[in-house]
mmCIF file of C-alpha atoms in Angstrom:
data_model
loop_
_atom_site.group_PDB
_atom_site.id
_atom_site.type_symbol
_atom_site.label_atom_id
_atom_site.label_comp_id
_atom_site.label_asym_id
_atom_site.label_seq_id
_atom_site.Cartn_x
_atom_site.Cartn_y
_atom_site.Cartn_z
ATOM 1 C CA UNK A 95 -0.019 -0.137 0.073
ATOM 2 C CA UNK A 96 1.278 3.231 -1.127
ATOM 3 C CA UNK A 97 2.387 6.101 1.344
ATOM 4 C CA UNK A 98 3.107 8.800 -0.771
ATOM 5 C CA UNK A 99 1.282 12.034 -0.177
ATOM 6 C CA UNK A 100 -0.004 14.091 -3.617
ATOM 7 C CA UNK A 101 0.752 17.545 -4.000
ATOM 8 C CA UNK A 102 -3.084 18.470 -3.089
ATOM 9 C CA UNK A 103 -2.853 16.372 0.002
ATOM 10 C CA UNK A 104 0.157 18.081 1.187
ATOM 11 C CA UNK A 105 -1.424 21.470 0.428
ATOM 12 C CA UNK A 106 -4.527 20.394 2.179
ATOM 13 C CA UNK A 107 -2.432 18.854 5.186
ATOM 14 C CA UNK A 108 -0.512 22.001 5.689
ATOM 15 C CA UNK A 109 -3.966 23.962 5.493
ATOM 16 C CA UNK A 110 -5.267 21.760 8.108
ATOM 17 C CA UNK A 111 -2.146 21.990 10.331
ATOM 18 C CA UNK A 112 -2.602 25.806 10.296
ATOM 19 C CA UNK A 113 -6.020 25.715 11.478
ATOM 20 C CA UNK A 114 -5.557 23.257 13.798
ATOM 21 C CA UNK A 115 -2.409 25.353 15.244
ATOM 22 C CA UNK A 116 -4.911 28.615 15.503
ATOM 23 C CA UNK A 117 -8.012 26.662 16.808
ATOM 24 C CA UNK A 118 -7.697 22.970 17.979
ATOM 25 C CA UNK A 119 -10.740 20.718 17.420
ATOM 26 C CA UNK A 120 -11.234 17.168 17.540
ATOM 27 C CA UNK A 121 -12.924 17.586 13.871
ATOM 28 C CA UNK A 122 -9.618 19.000 12.458
ATOM 29 C CA UNK A 123 -7.458 16.512 14.505
ATOM 30 C CA UNK A 124 -9.621 13.661 12.950
ATOM 31 C CA UNK A 125 -9.173 15.129 9.506
ATOM 32 C CA UNK A 126 -5.329 15.133 10.025
ATOM 33 C CA UNK A 127 -5.037 11.802 11.357
ATOM 34 C CA UNK A 128 -7.052 10.201 8.379
ATOM 35 C CA UNK A 129 -4.737 12.012 5.947
ATOM 36 C CA UNK A 130 -1.459 10.981 7.494
ATOM 37 C CA UNK A 131 -2.602 7.293 8.163
ATOM 38 C CA UNK A 132 -0.072 6.593 5.596
ATOM 39 C CA UNK A 133 2.759 7.394 8.204
ATOM 40 C CA UNK A 134 1.357 5.048 10.737
ATOM 41 C CA UNK A 135 0.880 2.325 8.462
ATOM 42 C CA UNK A 136 4.363 2.444 7.018
ATOM 43 C CA UNK A 137 5.745 2.107 10.601
ATOM 44 C CA UNK A 138 3.219 -0.892 11.595
ATOM 45 C CA UNK A 139 4.438 -2.795 8.364
ATOM 46 C CA UNK A 140 7.918 -2.519 9.819
ATOM 47 C CA UNK A 141 7.456 -3.521 13.138
ATOM 48 C CA UNK A 142 4.530 -6.158 12.323
ATOM 49 C CA UNK A 143 7.414 -9.174 11.614
ATOM 50 C CA UNK A 144 9.587 -8.121 14.690
ATOM 51 C CA UNK A 145 6.783 -9.027 17.300
ATOM 52 C CA UNK A 146 3.710 -10.939 18.229
ATOM 53 C CA UNK A 147 1.235 -7.940 18.270
ATOM 54 C CA UNK A 148 -1.608 -7.744 15.631
ATOM 55 C CA UNK A 149 -1.712 -5.075 12.581
ATOM 56 C CA UNK A 150 -4.916 -3.511 14.306
ATOM 57 C CA UNK A 151 -3.015 -3.061 17.808
ATOM 58 C CA UNK A 152 0.084 -1.402 16.488
ATOM 59 C CA UNK A 153 -2.115 0.900 14.361
ATOM 60 C CA UNK A 154 -4.050 1.918 17.178
ATOM 61 C CA UNK A 155 -0.767 2.661 19.097
ATOM 62 C CA UNK A 156 0.759 4.339 16.101
ATOM 63 C CA UNK A 157 -2.138 6.507 15.854
ATOM 64 C CA UNK A 158 -1.622 8.087 19.477
ATOM 65 C CA UNK A 159 1.988 9.129 18.437
ATOM 66 C CA UNK A 160 0.410 10.679 15.347
ATOM 67 C CA UNK A 161 -1.975 12.542 17.412
ATOM 68 C CA UNK A 162 0.812 13.781 19.873
ATOM 69 C CA UNK A 163 2.713 14.949 16.945
ATOM 70 C CA UNK A 164 -0.339 16.940 15.604
ATOM 71 C CA UNK A 165 -0.656 18.572 18.901
ATOM 72 C CA UNK A 166 2.904 19.618 19.248
ATOM 73 C CA UNK A 167 3.970 20.502 15.681
ATOM 74 C CA UNK A 168 4.375 24.104 15.001
ATOM 75 C CA UNK A 169 4.051 25.207 11.350
ATOM 76 C CA UNK A 170 5.872 28.409 11.559
ATOM 77 C CA UNK A 171 9.165 26.447 12.078
ATOM 78 C CA UNK A 172 8.834 25.163 8.394
ATOM 79 C CA UNK A 173 9.713 21.570 8.918
ATOM 80 C CA UNK A 174 7.930 18.895 7.296
ATOM 81 C CA UNK A 175 5.191 17.444 8.887
ATOM 82 C CA UNK A 176 6.130 13.880 7.918
ATOM 83 C CA UNK A 177 9.699 13.873 9.240
ATOM 84 C CA UNK A 178 8.250 15.444 12.550
ATOM 85 C CA UNK A 179 5.828 13.070 12.968
ATOM 86 C CA UNK A 180 7.511 9.921 12.392
ATOM 87 C CA UNK A 181 9.563 9.672 15.454
ATOM 88 C CA UNK A 182 6.367 10.165 17.559
ATOM 89 C CA UNK A 183 4.794 7.261 15.720
ATOM 90 C CA UNK A 184 8.058 5.062 15.995
ATOM 91 C CA UNK A 185 8.828 6.102 19.526
ATOM 92 C CA UNK A 186 4.765 5.276 20.682
ATOM 93 C CA UNK A 187 5.182 1.907 19.068
ATOM 94 C CA UNK A 188 8.475 0.922 20.511
ATOM 95 C CA UNK A 189 7.376 2.032 24.048
ATOM 96 C CA UNK A 190 4.402 -0.145 23.511
ATOM 97 C CA UNK A 191 6.286 -3.206 22.388
ATOM 98 C CA UNK A 192 8.968 -2.694 25.364
ATOM 99 C CA UNK A 193 6.137 -2.499 27.594
ATOM 100 C CA UNK A 194 5.057 -6.023 26.555
ATOM 101 C CA UNK A 195 8.482 -7.415 26.515
ATOM 102 C CA UNK A 196 10.034 -9.975 25.405
ATOM 103 C CA UNK A 197 7.389 -9.342 22.176
ATOM 104 C CA UNK A 198 10.043 -7.246 20.754
ATOM 105 C CA UNK A 199 13.211 -9.358 20.485
ATOM 106 C CA UNK A 200 16.493 -8.430 18.357
ATOM 107 C CA UNK A 201 17.626 -11.495 16.468
ATOM 108 C CA UNK A 202 20.831 -12.868 18.129
ATOM 109 C CA UNK A 203 23.003 -12.544 14.945
ATOM 110 C CA UNK A 204 22.358 -8.996 14.689
ATOM 111 C CA UNK A 205 23.667 -8.497 18.278
ATOM 112 C CA UNK A 206 26.421 -10.719 17.219
ATOM 113 C CA UNK A 207 26.911 -8.364 14.391
ATOM 114 C CA UNK A 208 26.621 -4.888 16.070
ATOM 115 C CA UNK A 209 29.514 -6.462 18.424
ATOM 116 C CA UNK A 210 31.693 -7.650 15.461
ATOM 117 C CA UNK A 211 31.117 -4.164 13.743
ATOM 118 C CA UNK A 212 32.989 -2.491 16.767
ATOM 119 C CA UNK A 213 36.283 -4.277 15.803
ATOM 120 C CA UNK A 214 35.697 -4.047 12.355
ATOM 121 C CA UNK A 215 35.430 -0.442 12.538
ATOM 122 C CA UNK A 216 38.434 -0.097 14.562
ATOM 123 C CA UNK A 217 40.475 -2.239 11.928
ATOM 124 C CA UNK A 218 39.196 -0.148 8.867
ATOM 125 C CA UNK A 219 40.001 3.167 10.699
ATOM 126 C CA UNK A 220 43.703 1.932 11.363
ATOM 127 C CA UNK A 221 44.059 0.526 7.692
ATOM 128 C CA UNK A 222 42.317 3.306 6.007
ATOM 129 C CA UNK A 223 43.868 6.174 8.174
ATOM 130 C CA UNK A 224 40.485 7.785 8.360
ATOM 131 C CA UNK A 225 36.882 6.896 9.574
ATOM 132 C CA UNK A 226 35.272 4.382 7.481
ATOM 133 C CA UNK A 227 31.816 4.947 5.679
ATOM 134 C CA UNK A 228 28.756 3.109 6.457
ATOM 135 C CA UNK A 229 28.932 1.223 3.230
ATOM 136 C CA UNK A 230 32.535 0.342 3.911
ATOM 137 C CA UNK A 231 31.547 -1.030 7.289
ATOM 138 C CA UNK A 232 28.512 -2.963 5.591
ATOM 139 C CA UNK A 233 30.870 -4.322 3.082
ATOM 140 C CA UNK A 234 33.428 -5.854 5.781
ATOM 141 C CA UNK A 235 30.393 -7.263 7.546
ATOM 142 C CA UNK A 236 29.435 -8.875 4.000
ATOM 143 C CA UNK A 237 25.753 -7.547 4.409
ATOM 144 C CA UNK A 238 23.583 -4.942 2.872
ATOM 145 C CA UNK A 239 23.695 -1.270 3.533
ATOM 146 C CA UNK A 240 20.142 -1.291 4.417
ATOM 147 C CA UNK A 241 20.712 -4.373 6.569
ATOM 148 C CA UNK A 242 23.627 -2.511 8.581
ATOM 149 C CA UNK A 243 21.463 0.381 9.171
ATOM 150 C CA UNK A 244 18.251 -1.909 10.419
ATOM 151 C CA UNK A 245 20.610 -3.353 12.896
ATOM 152 C CA UNK A 246 22.077 -0.213 14.317
ATOM 153 C CA UNK A 247 18.763 0.975 14.601
ATOM 154 C CA UNK A 248 17.376 -1.957 16.489
ATOM 155 C CA UNK A 249 20.423 -2.036 18.527
ATOM 156 C CA UNK A 250 20.238 1.561 19.536
ATOM 157 C CA UNK A 251 16.600 1.492 20.468
ATOM 158 C CA UNK A 252 16.369 -1.698 22.312
ATOM 159 C CA UNK A 253 16.449 0.360 25.762
ATOM 160 C CA UNK A 254 15.141 3.531 26.802
ATOM 161 C CA UNK A 255 17.390 6.611 27.295
ATOM 162 C CA UNK A 256 18.322 6.755 30.687
ATOM 163 C CA UNK A 257 17.440 10.320 31.603
ATOM 164 C CA UNK A 258 18.217 10.074 34.802
ATOM 165 C CA UNK A 259 21.781 8.392 34.523
ATOM 166 C CA UNK A 260 24.155 10.801 36.035
ATOM 167 C CA UNK A 261 27.548 12.086 34.478
ATOM 168 C CA UNK A 262 30.047 13.656 36.666
ATOM 169 C CA UNK A 263 31.870 16.952 35.331
ATOM 170 C CA UNK A 264 34.851 18.175 36.962
ATOM 171 C CA UNK A 265 33.743 21.794 36.613
ATOM 172 C CA UNK A 266 29.894 21.606 36.834
ATOM 173 C CA UNK A 267 29.568 18.605 39.219
ATOM 174 C CA UNK A 268 27.089 15.734 38.625
ATOM 175 C CA UNK A 269 24.427 16.452 35.691
ATOM 176 C CA UNK A 270 21.801 14.272 33.580
ATOM 177 C CA UNK A 271 20.225 14.218 30.216
ATOM 178 C CA UNK A 272 16.832 14.687 32.033
ATOM 179 C CA UNK A 273 18.140 18.099 33.177
ATOM 180 C CA UNK A 274 18.017 19.181 29.377
ATOM 181 C CA UNK A 275 14.232 18.786 29.193
ATOM 182 C CA UNK A 276 12.097 21.978 29.551
ATOM 183 C CA UNK A 277 9.360 20.744 31.715
ATOM 184 C CA UNK A 278 10.641 19.025 35.028
ATOM 185 C CA UNK A 279 7.343 18.491 36.354
ATOM 186 C CA UNK A 280 6.320 15.339 34.493
ATOM 187 C CA UNK A 281 2.471 15.143 34.630
ATOM 188 C CA UNK A 282 2.691 11.333 33.587
ATOM 189 C CA UNK A 283 4.933 8.536 32.232
ATOM 190 C CA UNK A 284 3.829 9.142 28.649
ATOM 191 C CA UNK A 285 5.154 12.922 28.765
ATOM 192 C CA UNK A 286 8.548 11.671 29.812
ATOM 193 C CA UNK A 287 8.483 9.361 26.855
ATOM 194 C CA UNK A 288 7.743 12.365 24.686
ATOM 195 C CA UNK A 289 10.642 14.280 26.089
ATOM 196 C CA UNK A 290 12.844 11.113 25.397
ATOM 197 C CA UNK A 291 11.520 11.296 21.913
ATOM 198 C CA UNK A 292 12.933 14.731 21.597
ATOM 199 C CA UNK A 293 16.439 13.696 23.150
ATOM 200 C CA UNK A 294 16.529 11.264 20.462
ATOM 201 C CA UNK A 295 15.846 13.530 17.903
ATOM 202 C CA UNK A 296 18.266 16.065 19.145
ATOM 203 C CA UNK A 297 20.855 13.403 19.404
ATOM 204 C CA UNK A 298 20.481 12.693 15.945
ATOM 205 C CA UNK A 299 21.697 16.220 14.921
ATOM 206 C CA UNK A 300 25.098 15.756 16.800
ATOM 207 C CA UNK A 301 28.474 14.882 15.222
ATOM 208 C CA UNK A 302 28.754 11.221 15.194
ATOM 209 C CA UNK A 303 31.542 10.640 17.433
ATOM 210 C CA UNK A 304 30.027 12.743 20.126
ATOM 211 C CA UNK A 305 26.483 11.189 19.563
ATOM 212 C CA UNK A 306 28.203 7.394 19.858
ATOM 213 C CA UNK A 307 29.618 8.676 23.252
ATOM 214 C CA UNK A 308 26.343 9.846 24.506
ATOM 215 C CA UNK A 309 24.243 6.714 23.082
ATOM 216 C CA UNK A 310 26.751 4.499 24.638
ATOM 217 C CA UNK A 311 26.733 6.236 28.293
ATOM 218 C CA UNK A 312 22.995 7.121 28.170
ATOM 219 C CA UNK A 313 21.510 4.356 25.993
ATOM 220 C CA UNK A 314 23.403 1.409 26.737
ATOM 221 C CA UNK A 315 24.476 2.564 30.376
ATOM 222 C CA UNK A 316 28.089 1.814 29.884
ATOM 223 C CA UNK A 317 30.690 3.529 32.106
ATOM 224 C CA UNK A 318 32.974 6.603 30.525
ATOM 225 C CA UNK A 319 35.617 3.731 30.770
ATOM 226 C CA UNK A 320 33.862 1.010 29.177
ATOM 227 C CA UNK A 321 32.604 3.672 26.511
ATOM 228 C CA UNK A 322 36.601 4.511 25.776
ATOM 229 C CA UNK A 323 37.313 0.855 25.737
ATOM 230 C CA UNK A 324 34.646 0.011 23.163
ATOM 231 C CA UNK A 325 35.304 3.361 20.867
ATOM 232 C CA UNK A 326 39.356 2.849 21.171
ATOM 233 C CA UNK A 327 39.658 6.312 22.622
ATOM 234 C CA UNK A 328 40.771 7.677 25.957
ATOM 235 C CA UNK A 329 38.610 8.146 29.231
ATOM 236 C CA UNK A 330 39.621 11.905 29.087
ATOM 237 C CA UNK A 331 38.313 12.352 25.412
ATOM 238 C CA UNK A 332 34.960 10.465 26.479
ATOM 239 C CA UNK A 333 34.483 12.818 29.403
ATOM 240 C CA UNK A 334 35.121 15.850 27.066
ATOM 241 C CA UNK A 335 32.772 14.731 24.761
ATOM 242 C CA UNK A 336 30.032 13.953 27.164
ATOM 243 C CA UNK A 337 30.565 17.346 28.032
ATOM 244 C CA UNK A 338 30.555 19.040 24.909
ATOM 245 C CA UNK A 339 27.313 16.653 23.761
ATOM 246 C CA UNK A 340 25.302 17.717 26.904
ATOM 247 C CA UNK A 341 26.122 21.417 25.926
ATOM 248 C CA UNK A 342 25.215 21.128 22.201
ATOM 249 C CA UNK A 343 21.791 19.301 23.185
ATOM 250 C CA UNK A 344 20.991 21.890 25.621
ATOM 251 C CA UNK A 345 21.400 24.413 22.713
ATOM 252 C CA UNK A 346 19.624 22.299 19.797
ATOM 253 C CA UNK A 347 16.454 21.748 22.507
ATOM 254 C CA UNK A 348 16.515 25.532 23.481
#
């Protein structure tokens, strides 16, 4: 089933989003959900064969993410709604599947491949005298680029961001990712999940080395020493990248 939006639908979508921003109503929201349901279907089909949940259940959950995106979207910032909404839809589905764990499983060979990739990347970096491209890594692993990206995404998202994980800084004392979230008075666990989605989006905008350090520390709950060993860099470099990354995230999220 095609999820492509025609120019006419795109124009209608922007007009409805503008109207909803000016005067929210259930009628407008339902029209927007119906118009953008293809975004939800696309994510549902992606996860359907990776869990034991039904299509209808995943569709319903994905629509909750779409609704939250509609409610939070700011048309004045000039972003494409599809790019904005997809992380909300995906995050809602992942959150639902994690709650029903062990329904969501990462194949063992994917986990082994992800561990193997660490050494492969280090070897390529030494041989090439530069950072290897994603295609070079995939070729060295004897898999396609698409499959390598899928393995990376699955392993990266297998656990929630640890918002309260402390990071000790010599200058500023202890800090954590949760301090970057604008609303510190969570009304519900779901609001915390939405802020985690915002952090995920902000992380994707960082320089790769800094992003990986933050993901290892906050996403995989590795210590700075373990992160340094895994990335083949010094603990001092890890500490500097954590500090730099947190400051960059704060600027992005402000």
